[in-house]
C-alpha atoms as one frame of an Amber mdcrd trajectory, in Angstrom:
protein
  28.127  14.585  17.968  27.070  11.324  16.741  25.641  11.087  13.256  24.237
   8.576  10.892  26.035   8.135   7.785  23.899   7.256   4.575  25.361   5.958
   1.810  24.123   4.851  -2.161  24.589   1.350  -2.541  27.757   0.309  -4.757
  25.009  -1.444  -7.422  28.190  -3.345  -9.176  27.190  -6.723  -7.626  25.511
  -9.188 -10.333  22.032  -9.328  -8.444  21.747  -6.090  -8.175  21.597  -5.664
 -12.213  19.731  -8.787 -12.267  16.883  -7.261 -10.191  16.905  -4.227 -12.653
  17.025  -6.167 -15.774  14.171  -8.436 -14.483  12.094  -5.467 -13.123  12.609
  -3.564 -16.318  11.752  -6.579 -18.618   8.381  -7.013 -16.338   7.643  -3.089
 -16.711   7.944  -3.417 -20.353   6.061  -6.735 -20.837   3.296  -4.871 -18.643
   3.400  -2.118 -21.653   2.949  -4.925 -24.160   0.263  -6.444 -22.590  -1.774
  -3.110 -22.392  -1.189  -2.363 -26.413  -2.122  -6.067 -26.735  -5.508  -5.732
 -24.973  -6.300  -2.241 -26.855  -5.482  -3.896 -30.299  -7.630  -7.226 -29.284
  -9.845  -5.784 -26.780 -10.930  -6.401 -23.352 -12.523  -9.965 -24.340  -8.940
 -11.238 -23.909  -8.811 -10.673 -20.640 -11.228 -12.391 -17.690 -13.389  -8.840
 -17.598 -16.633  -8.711 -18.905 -19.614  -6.029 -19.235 -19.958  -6.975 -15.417
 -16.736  -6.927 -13.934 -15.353  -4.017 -15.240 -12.265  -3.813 -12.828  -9.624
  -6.996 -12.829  -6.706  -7.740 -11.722  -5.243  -4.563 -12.893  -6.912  -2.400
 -10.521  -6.551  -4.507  -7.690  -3.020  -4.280  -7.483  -3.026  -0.511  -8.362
  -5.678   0.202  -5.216  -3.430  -2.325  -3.221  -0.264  -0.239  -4.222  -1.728
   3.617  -4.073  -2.871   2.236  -0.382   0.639   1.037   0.226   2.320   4.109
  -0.655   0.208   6.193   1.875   1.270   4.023   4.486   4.689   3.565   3.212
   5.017   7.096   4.613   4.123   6.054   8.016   7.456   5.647   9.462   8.965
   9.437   7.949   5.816  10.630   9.591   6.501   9.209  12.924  10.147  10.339
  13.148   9.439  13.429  11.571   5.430  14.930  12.747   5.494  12.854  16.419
   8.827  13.363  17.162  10.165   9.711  17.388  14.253   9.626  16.397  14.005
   5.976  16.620  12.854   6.118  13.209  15.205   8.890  11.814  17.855   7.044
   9.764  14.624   5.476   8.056  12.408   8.520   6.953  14.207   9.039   4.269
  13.804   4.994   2.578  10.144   5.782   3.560   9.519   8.455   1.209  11.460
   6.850  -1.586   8.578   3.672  -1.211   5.960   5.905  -1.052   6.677   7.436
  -3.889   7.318   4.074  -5.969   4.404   2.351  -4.275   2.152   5.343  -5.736
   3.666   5.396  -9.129   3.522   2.038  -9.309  -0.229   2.236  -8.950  -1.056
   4.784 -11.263   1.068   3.072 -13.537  -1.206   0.300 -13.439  -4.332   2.762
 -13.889  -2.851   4.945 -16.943  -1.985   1.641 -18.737  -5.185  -0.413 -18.032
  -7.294   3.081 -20.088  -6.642   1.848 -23.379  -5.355   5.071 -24.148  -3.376
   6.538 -21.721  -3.550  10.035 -23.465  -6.839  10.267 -22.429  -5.659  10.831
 -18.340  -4.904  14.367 -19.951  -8.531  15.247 -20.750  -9.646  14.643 -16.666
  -7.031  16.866 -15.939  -7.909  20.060 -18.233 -11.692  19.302 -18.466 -12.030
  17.867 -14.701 -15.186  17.169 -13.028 -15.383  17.959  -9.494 -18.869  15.926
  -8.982 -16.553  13.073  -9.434 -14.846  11.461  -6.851 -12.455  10.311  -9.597
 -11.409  13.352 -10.416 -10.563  14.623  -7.349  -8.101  11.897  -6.541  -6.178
  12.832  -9.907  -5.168  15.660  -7.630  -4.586  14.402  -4.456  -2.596  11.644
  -6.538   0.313  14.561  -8.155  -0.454  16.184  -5.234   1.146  13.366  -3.034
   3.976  12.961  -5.236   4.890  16.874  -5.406   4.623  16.911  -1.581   6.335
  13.847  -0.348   9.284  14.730  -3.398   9.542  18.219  -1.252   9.704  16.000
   1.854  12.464  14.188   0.798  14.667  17.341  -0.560  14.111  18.782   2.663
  15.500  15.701   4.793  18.426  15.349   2.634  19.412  18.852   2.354  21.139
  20.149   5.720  19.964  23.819   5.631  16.323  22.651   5.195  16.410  20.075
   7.865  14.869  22.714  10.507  11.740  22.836   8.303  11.670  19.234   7.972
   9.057  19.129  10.643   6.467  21.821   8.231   6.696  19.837   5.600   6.185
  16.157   7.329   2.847  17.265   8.784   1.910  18.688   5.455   2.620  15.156
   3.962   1.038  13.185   6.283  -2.142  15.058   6.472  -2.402  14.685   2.707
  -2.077  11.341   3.201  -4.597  10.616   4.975  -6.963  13.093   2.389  -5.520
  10.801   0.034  -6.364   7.606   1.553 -10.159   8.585   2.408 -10.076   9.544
  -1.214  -9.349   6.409  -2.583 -11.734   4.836   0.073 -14.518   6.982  -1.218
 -14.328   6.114  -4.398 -16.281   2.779  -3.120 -17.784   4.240  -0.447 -19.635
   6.427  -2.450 -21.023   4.248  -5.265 -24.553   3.474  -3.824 -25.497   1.519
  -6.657 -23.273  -1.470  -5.342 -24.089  -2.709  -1.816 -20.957  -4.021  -1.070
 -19.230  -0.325  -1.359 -21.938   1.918   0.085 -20.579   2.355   2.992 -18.705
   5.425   4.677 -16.729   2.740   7.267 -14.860   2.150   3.987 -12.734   5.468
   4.316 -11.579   4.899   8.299 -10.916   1.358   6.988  -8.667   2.409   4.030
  -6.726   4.479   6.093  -5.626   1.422   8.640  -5.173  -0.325   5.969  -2.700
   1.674   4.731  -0.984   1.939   7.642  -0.439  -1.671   8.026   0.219  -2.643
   4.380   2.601   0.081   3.885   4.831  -0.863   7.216   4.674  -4.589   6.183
   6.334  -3.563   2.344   8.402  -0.903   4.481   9.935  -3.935   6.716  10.376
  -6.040   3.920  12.248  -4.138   2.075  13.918  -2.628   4.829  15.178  -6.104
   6.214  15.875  -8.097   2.786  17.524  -5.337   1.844  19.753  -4.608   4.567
  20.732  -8.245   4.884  21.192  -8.657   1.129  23.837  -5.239   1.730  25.088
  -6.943   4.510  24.268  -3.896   6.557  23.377  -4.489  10.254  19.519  -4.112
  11.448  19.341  -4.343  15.540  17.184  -6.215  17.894  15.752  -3.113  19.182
  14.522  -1.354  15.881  12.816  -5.041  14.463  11.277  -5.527  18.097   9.588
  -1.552  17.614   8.318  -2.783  14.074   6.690  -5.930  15.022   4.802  -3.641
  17.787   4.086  -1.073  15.781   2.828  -3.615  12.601   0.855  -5.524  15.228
  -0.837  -2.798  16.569  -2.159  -1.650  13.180  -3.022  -5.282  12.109  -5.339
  -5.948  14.981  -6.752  -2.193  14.403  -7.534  -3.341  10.838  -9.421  -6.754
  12.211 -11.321  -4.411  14.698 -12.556  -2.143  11.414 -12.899  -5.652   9.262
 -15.634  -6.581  11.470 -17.305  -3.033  12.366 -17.689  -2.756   8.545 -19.433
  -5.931   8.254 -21.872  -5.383  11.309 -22.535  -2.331  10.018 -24.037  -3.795
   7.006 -25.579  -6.789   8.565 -27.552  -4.306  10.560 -28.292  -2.298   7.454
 -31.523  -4.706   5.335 -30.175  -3.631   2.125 -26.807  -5.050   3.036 -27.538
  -8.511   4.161 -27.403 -10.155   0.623 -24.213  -9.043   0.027 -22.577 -10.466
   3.288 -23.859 -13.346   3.004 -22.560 -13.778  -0.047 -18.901 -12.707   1.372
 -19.407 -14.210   4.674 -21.338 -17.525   3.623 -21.876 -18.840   0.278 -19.626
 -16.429  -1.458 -17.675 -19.355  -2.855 -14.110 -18.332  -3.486 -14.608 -14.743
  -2.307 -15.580 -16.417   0.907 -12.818 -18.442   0.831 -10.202 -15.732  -0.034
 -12.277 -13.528   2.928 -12.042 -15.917   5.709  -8.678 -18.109   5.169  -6.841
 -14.774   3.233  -8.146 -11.630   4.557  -8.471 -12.726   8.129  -6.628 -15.763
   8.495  -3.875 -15.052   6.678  -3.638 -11.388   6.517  -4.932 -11.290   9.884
  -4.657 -13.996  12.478  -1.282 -15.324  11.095   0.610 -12.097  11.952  -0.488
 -11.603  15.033   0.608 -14.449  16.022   3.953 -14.592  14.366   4.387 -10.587
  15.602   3.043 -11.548  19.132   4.946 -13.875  20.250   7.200 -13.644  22.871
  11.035 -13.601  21.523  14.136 -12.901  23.599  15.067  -9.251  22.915  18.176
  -9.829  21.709  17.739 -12.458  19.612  18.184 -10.638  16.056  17.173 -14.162
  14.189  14.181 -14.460  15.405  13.354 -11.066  15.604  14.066 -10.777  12.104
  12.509 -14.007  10.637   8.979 -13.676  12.532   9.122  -9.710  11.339   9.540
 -10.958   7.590   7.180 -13.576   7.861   4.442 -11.420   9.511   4.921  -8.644
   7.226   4.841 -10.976   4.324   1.385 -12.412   5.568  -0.228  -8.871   5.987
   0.939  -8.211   2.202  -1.019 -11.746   1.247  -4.004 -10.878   3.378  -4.261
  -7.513   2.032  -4.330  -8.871  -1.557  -7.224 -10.952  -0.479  -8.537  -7.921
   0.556  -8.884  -6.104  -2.122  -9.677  -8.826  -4.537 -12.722 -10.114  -2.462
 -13.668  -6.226  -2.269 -13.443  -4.987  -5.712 -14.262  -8.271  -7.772 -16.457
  -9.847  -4.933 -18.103  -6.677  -4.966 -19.062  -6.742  -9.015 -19.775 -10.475
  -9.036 -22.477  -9.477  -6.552 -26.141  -8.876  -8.715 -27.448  -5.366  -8.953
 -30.448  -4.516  -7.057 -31.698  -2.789 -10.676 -35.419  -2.288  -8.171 -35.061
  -2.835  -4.784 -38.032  -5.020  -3.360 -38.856  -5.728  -7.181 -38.339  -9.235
  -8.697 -36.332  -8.570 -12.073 -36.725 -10.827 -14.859 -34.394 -10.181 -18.008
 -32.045 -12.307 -20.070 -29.183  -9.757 -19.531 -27.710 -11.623 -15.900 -30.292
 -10.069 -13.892 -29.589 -11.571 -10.185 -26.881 -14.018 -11.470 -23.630 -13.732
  -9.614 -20.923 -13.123 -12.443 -18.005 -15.010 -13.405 -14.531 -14.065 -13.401
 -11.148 -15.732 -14.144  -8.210 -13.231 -14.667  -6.239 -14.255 -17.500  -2.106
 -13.900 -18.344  -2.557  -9.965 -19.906  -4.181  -8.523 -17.275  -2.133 -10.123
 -14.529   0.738  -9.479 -16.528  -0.168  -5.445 -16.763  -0.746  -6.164 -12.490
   2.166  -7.388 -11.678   4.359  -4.694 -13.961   2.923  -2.458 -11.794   4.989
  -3.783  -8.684   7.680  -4.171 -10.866   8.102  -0.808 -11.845   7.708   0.274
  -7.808  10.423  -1.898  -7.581  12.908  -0.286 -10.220  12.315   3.037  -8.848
  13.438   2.045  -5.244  16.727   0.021  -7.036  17.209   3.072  -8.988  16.841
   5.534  -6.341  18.990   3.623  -3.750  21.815   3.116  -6.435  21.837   6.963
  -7.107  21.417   8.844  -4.147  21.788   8.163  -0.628  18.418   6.956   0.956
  20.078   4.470   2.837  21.974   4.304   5.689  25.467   2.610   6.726  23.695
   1.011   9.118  20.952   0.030  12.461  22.855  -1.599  14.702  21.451  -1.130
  18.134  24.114   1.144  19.341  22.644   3.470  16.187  19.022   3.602  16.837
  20.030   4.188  20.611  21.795   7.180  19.948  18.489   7.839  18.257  16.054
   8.164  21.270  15.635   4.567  21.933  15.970   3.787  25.758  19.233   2.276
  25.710  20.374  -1.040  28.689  22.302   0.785  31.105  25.432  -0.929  29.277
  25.468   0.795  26.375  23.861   4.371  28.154  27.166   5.871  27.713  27.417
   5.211  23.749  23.807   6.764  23.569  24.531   9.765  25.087  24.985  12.073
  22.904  21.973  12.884  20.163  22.336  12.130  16.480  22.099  14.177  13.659
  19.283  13.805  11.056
């Protein structure tokens, strides 16, 4: 019987401790910068009595999205039954997990006092949508740490199966979770909407594939570890597939609220004279995050032609990680520049920015704290690959064959024989 071999990665090479040292320094810059804005207070950063989330919280949504759909690929091998993606299940839960952490670390951090996480958890508040996701957030991380013991430990592998299904339903709780925390503030009319869940959960899916396949490939190729034609050819279809489905929700959301009175102001403001958030919505969020890919993941390359394959796979997957940025920034800080409607069908008159579309400009601590927040998702995966053995030897295509992949009749007789997990 064949099997895959997985291996820990030697970590003696001098980029490999550069990456920790730099992702390390980043995490604990991040740390500074949140003490820095609790001694000085929030006025040193771009937020305001306004815009209450920055830059912060746009990279943690972006990365507790990510990690759901980082999971996508254990969940396909594992729940649907697809041993293509076998020998990567196990990578897949170790970037879910760091994605998420990554996340909350951003969250915890940007309180002031992160302490006070402790009193949602023994006083919580199940009114609050907030609360609940404190749950499904440990939750997610208890589960998909189970997952992972299970897939590397050969006398659990028959339950594997139990436990993927449990993941990825929680998952998707998770995900409509996070969506409803918009979704159900009324008071702003660029969340109220309950499209926002069905459109967090596609997002996930294709934000967490595109960090999956860039990791994934820059890894392997930094390892010197072989990826094959067949497996990048199945992730540009599969990262395609969940682009375009993220488009198709993209524009239901906004017709929705066309059609919806209350809702016009606000896309108009994102679709038309939104300024910069109409800029970063049209030319990030669709062009880039949107358009570009499906081109570059579209196009018609010779099957065998690894290069290619690989170069339009990175470059697609990098421009669904741009677009999704856009995303989120043009949702959560597009959404809070947008007025109040204090009294709907009222004309307000006050001197407190009644009706005046608010100003933001994230400054170096805030984005600092943002980007540690990556950086730490990042230590965790060098950390985990170093110790234990999430990766394997290698994905040539004679591997992922063997794997259930329909094989050219030239290399059938390699492929014959089924691979262990």
């Amino acid at each position: 019987m064949t099997k895959v071999a997985y291996r820990e990665i030697a970590g003696q090479s001098a980029s490999y401790w550069a990456a920790v040292v730099a992702c390390a320094l980043m995490a604990a810059v991040g740390v500074g910068s949140a003490f820095y804005m609790r001694a000085e207070g929030h006025h040193v950063t771009g937020m305001n009595n306004q815009i209450v989330w920055g830059m912060p919280h746009v990279f943690a949504v972006f990365l507790i999205v990510a990690a759901s759909g980082a999971l996508n690929v254990a969940s396909i091998a594992s729940v649907f039954g697809r041993s293509l993606y076998k020998p990567l299940a196990r990578l897949s839960g170790l970037l879910a997990i760091a994605l998420l952490i990554g996340g909350l670390w951003n969250l915890v951090l940007d309180l002031g006092r992160p302490g006070h996480i402790l009193a949602a958890v023994l006083y919580p508040n199940f009114r609050s949508i907030f609360a609940w996701n404190i749950y499904l957030y440990t939750g997610f991380l208890v589960i998909v740490g189970f997952y992972l013991w299970f897939m590397m430990e050969r006398r659990l592998n028959p339950h594997t199966h139990k436990v993927g299904v449990l993941a990825f339903l929680w998952r998707l709780v998770l995900t409509t979770g996070t969506g409803s925390i918009f979704g159900f503030l009324a008071a702003r009319s660029a969340y109220d909407s309950a499209v926002l869940a069905p459109l967090f959960i596609l997002t996930s899916f294709a934000l967490g594939l595109a960090i999956f396949a860039l990791v994934l490939v820059a890894g392997f190729e930094t390892l010197g570890r072989p990826v094959g034609a067949r497996l990048l050819a199945r992730l540009r279809q599969l990262l395609a597939v969940f682009v375009a489905a993220v488009l198709y929700f993209v524009a239901v959301y906004h017709l929705t609220n066309i059609y919806m009175a209350g809702h016009r102001g606000i896309e108009s403001f994102v679709l038309l004279n939104g300024g910069i958030y109409t800029g970063l919505f049209w030319l990030g969020q669709v062009g880039i995050g949107g358009a570009v890919p499906l081109v570059l993941l579209l196009r018609r390359v010779p099957r065998d032609d690894t290069t290619r394959l690989r170069r339009s796979l990175l470059a697609g997957a990098a421009a669904v990680v741009a677009g999704g940025l856009c995303q989120f920034y043009v949702l959560i800080i597009g959404g809070q520049a947008y007025p109040l409607k204090m009294f709907p069908g009222m004309v307000v008159r006050s001197s407190f920015y009644d009706g005046v579309v608010h100003s933001y400009i994230p400054r170096w601590p805030e984005t600092v704290l943002a980007l540690s927040g990556v950086a730490v998702a990042a230590l965790i995966v060098l950390i985990g690959v170093r110790l234990l053995p999430f990766l394997p030897e290698g994905l040539a295509d004679e591997v992922v064959s063997a794997h259930g992949a329909r094989p050219p009749a030239a290399e059938a007789e390699t492929a014959k024989t089924a691979v262990g997990a």
